[in-house]
PDB file of C-alpha atoms in Angstrom:
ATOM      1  CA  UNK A 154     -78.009  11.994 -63.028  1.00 81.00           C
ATOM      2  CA  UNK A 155     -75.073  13.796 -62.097  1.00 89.00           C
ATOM      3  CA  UNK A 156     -75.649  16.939 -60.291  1.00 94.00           C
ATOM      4  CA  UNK A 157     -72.990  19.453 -58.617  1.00 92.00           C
ATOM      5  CA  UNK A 158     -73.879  21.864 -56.451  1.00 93.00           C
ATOM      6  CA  UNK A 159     -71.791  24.355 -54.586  1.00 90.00           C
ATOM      7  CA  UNK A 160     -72.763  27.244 -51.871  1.00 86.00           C
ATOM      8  CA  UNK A 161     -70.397  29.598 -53.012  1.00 84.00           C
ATOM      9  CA  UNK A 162     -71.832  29.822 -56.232  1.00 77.00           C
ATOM     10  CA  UNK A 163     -73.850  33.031 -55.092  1.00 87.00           C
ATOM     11  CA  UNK A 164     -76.929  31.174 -57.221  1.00 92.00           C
ATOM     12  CA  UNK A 165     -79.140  30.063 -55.109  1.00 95.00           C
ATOM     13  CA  UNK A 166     -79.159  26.034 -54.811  1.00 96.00           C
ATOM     14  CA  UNK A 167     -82.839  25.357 -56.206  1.00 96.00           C
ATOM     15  CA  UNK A 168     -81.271  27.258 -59.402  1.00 96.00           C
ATOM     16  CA  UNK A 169     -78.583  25.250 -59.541  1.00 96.00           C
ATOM     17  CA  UNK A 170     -80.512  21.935 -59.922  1.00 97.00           C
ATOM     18  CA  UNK A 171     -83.234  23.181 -62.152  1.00 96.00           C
ATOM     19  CA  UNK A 172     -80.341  24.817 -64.181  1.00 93.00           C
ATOM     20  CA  UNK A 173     -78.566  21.296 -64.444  1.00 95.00           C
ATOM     21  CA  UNK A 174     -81.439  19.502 -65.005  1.00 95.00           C
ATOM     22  CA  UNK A 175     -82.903  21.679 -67.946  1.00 90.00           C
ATOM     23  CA  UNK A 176     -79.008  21.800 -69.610  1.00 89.00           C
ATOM     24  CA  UNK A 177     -79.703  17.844 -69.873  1.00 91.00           C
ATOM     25  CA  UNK A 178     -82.970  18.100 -71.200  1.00 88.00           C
ATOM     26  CA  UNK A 179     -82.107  20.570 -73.956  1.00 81.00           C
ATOM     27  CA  UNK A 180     -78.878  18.573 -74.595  1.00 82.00           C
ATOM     28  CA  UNK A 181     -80.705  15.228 -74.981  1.00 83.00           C
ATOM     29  CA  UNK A 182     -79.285  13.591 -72.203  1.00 90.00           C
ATOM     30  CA  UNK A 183     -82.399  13.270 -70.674  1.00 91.00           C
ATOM     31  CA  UNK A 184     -84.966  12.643 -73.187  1.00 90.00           C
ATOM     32  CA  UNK A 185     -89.078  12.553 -73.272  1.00 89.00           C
ATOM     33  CA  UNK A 186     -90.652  10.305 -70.818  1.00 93.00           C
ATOM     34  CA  UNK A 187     -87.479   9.986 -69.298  1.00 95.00           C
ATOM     35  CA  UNK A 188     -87.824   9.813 -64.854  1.00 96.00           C
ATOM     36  CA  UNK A 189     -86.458  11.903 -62.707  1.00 97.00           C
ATOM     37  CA  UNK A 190     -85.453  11.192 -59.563  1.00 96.00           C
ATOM     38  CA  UNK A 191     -88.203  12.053 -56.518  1.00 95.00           C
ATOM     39  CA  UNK A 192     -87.839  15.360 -54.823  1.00 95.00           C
ATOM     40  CA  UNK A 193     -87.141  13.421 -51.804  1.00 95.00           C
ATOM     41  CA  UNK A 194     -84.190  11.245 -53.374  1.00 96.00           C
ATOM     42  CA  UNK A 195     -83.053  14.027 -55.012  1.00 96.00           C
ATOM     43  CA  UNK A 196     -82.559  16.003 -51.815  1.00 96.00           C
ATOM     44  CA  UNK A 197     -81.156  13.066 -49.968  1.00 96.00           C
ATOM     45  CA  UNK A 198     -78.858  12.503 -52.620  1.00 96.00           C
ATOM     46  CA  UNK A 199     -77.523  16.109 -52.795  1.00 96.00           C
ATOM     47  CA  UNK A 200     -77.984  16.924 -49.113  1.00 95.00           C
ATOM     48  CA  UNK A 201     -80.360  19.484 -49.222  1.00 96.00           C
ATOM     49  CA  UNK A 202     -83.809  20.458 -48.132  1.00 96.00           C
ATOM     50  CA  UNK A 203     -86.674  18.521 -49.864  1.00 96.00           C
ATOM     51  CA  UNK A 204     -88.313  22.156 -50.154  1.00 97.00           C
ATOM     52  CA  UNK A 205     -85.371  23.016 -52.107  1.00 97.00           C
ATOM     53  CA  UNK A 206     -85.777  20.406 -54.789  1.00 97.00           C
ATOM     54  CA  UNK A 207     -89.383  21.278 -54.793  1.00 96.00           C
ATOM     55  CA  UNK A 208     -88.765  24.623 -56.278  1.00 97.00           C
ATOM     56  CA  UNK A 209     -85.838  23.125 -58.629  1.00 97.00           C
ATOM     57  CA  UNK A 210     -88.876  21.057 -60.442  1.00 97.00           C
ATOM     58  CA  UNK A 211     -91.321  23.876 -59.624  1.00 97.00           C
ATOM     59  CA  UNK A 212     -88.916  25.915 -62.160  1.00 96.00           C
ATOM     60  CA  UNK A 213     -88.920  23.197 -64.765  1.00 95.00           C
ATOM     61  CA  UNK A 214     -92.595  22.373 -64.669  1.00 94.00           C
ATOM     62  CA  UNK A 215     -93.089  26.082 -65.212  1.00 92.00           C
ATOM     63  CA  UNK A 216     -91.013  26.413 -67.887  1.00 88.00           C
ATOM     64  CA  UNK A 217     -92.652  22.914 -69.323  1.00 88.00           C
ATOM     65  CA  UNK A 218     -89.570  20.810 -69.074  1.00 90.00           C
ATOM     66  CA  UNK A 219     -90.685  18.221 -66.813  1.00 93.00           C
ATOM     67  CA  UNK A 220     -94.415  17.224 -65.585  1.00 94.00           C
ATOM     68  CA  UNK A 221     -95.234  15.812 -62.196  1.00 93.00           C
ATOM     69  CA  UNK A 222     -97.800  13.609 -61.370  1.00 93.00           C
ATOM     70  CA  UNK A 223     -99.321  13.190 -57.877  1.00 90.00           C
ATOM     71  CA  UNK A 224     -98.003   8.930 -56.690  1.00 90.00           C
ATOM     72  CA  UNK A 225     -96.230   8.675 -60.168  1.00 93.00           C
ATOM     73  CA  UNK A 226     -93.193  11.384 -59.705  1.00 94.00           C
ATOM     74  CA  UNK A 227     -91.639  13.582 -62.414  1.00 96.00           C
ATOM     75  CA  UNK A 228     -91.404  13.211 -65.969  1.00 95.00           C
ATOM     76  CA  UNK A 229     -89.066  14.822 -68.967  1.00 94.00           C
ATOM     77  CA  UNK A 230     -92.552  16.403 -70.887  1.00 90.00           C
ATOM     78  CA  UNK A 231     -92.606  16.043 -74.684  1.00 85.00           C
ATOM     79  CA  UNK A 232     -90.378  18.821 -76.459  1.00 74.00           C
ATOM     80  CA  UNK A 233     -90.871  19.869 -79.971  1.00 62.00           C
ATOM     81  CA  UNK A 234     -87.456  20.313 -81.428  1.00 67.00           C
ATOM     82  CA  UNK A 235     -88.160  23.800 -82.174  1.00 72.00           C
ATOM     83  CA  UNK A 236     -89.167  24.385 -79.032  1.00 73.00           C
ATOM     84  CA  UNK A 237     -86.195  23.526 -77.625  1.00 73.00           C
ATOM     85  CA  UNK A 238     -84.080  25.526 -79.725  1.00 79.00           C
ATOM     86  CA  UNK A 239     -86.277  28.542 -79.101  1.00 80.00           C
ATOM     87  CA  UNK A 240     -85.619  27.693 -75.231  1.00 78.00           C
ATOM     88  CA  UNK A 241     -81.265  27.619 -75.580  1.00 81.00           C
ATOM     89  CA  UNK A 242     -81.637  30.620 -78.317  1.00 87.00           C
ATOM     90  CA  UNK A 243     -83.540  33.071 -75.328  1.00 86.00           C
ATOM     91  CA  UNK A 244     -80.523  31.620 -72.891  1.00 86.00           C
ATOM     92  CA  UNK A 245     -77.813  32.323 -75.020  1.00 90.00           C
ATOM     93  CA  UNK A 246     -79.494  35.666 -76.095  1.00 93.00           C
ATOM     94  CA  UNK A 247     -79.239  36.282 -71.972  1.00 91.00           C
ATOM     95  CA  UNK A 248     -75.753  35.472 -71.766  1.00 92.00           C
ATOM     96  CA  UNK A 249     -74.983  37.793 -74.677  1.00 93.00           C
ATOM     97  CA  UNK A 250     -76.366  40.495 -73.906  1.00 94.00           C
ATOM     98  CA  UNK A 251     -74.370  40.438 -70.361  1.00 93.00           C
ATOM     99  CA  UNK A 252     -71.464  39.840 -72.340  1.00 93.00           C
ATOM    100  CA  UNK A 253     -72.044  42.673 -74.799  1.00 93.00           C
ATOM    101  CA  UNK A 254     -73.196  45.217 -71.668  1.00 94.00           C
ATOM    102  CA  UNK A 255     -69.884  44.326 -70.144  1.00 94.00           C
ATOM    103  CA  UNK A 256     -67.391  44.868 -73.507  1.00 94.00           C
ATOM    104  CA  UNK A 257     -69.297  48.174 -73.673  1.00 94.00           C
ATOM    105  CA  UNK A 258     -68.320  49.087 -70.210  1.00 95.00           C
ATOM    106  CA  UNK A 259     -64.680  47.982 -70.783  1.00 94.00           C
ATOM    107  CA  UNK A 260     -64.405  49.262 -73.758  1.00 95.00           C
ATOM    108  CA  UNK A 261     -63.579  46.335 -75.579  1.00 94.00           C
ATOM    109  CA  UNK A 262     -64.651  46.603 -79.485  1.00 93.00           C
ATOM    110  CA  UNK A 263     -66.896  44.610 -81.610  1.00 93.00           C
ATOM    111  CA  UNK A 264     -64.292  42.526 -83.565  1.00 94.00           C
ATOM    112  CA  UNK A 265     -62.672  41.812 -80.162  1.00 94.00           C
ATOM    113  CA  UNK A 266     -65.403  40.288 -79.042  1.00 92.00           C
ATOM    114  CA  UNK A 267     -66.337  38.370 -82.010  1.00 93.00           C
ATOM    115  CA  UNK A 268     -62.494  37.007 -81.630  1.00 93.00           C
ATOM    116  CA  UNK A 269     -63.290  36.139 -78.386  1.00 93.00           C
ATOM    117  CA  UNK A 270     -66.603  34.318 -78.904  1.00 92.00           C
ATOM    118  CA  UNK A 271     -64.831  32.940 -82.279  1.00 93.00           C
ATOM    119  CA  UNK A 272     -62.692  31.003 -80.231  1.00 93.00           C
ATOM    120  CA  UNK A 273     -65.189  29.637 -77.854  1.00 91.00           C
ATOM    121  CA  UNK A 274     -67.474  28.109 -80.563  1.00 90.00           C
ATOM    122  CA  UNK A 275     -63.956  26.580 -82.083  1.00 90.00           C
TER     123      UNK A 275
END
């Protein structure tokens, strides 16, 4: 598992993983069942606090991505399909509406925007 982190980011780290982690979940990268490395690999791997990887898979085991299991470690949980697509349709209803709040402000117009999220999806 290949995760990047960076400080100037201004996200905070913990984010960062559990961001990474669920965007290979809901790709299939990482698939049900599938291990994930122990909080305290994980930090030694990326350098960083083992209380910061704790709240990385605190985030996914609230948002049911992964389960951990007390002397067995972390687990991708079982996804429904539909589930999963509910999960990336809230995400990129987020980033949307950021991107739609912004256009407003700069007064960029509807078919502009389309254009530009036309040629993303291209």
């Amino acid at each position: 598992m290949n995760i990047i982190i960076t400080n100037s980011a201004g996200t905070p780290i913990y984010e960062q993983i559990a961001s990474q982690i669920k965007a290979l979940i809901l790709s299939g990268e990482l698939k049900e069942g599938d291990p994930l490395p122990s909080m305290r690999a994980l930090a030694q791997d990326l350098r960083v606090s083992v209380i910061t990887t704790k709240r990385a898979y605190e985030i996914l085991e609230q948002e049911k991505l992964i389960e951990s299991f007390t002397g067995r470690g972390s687990f991708v949980s079982a996804q429904s399909p539909e589930m999963l697509r509910e999960q990336s349709l809230r995400e990129i209803e987020q980033h949307l509406s950021k991107a739609a709040d912004s256009a407003k402000r700069s007064g960029v117009k509807y078919d502009e925007l389309a254009d530009i999220l036309r040629m993303f999806m291209e």
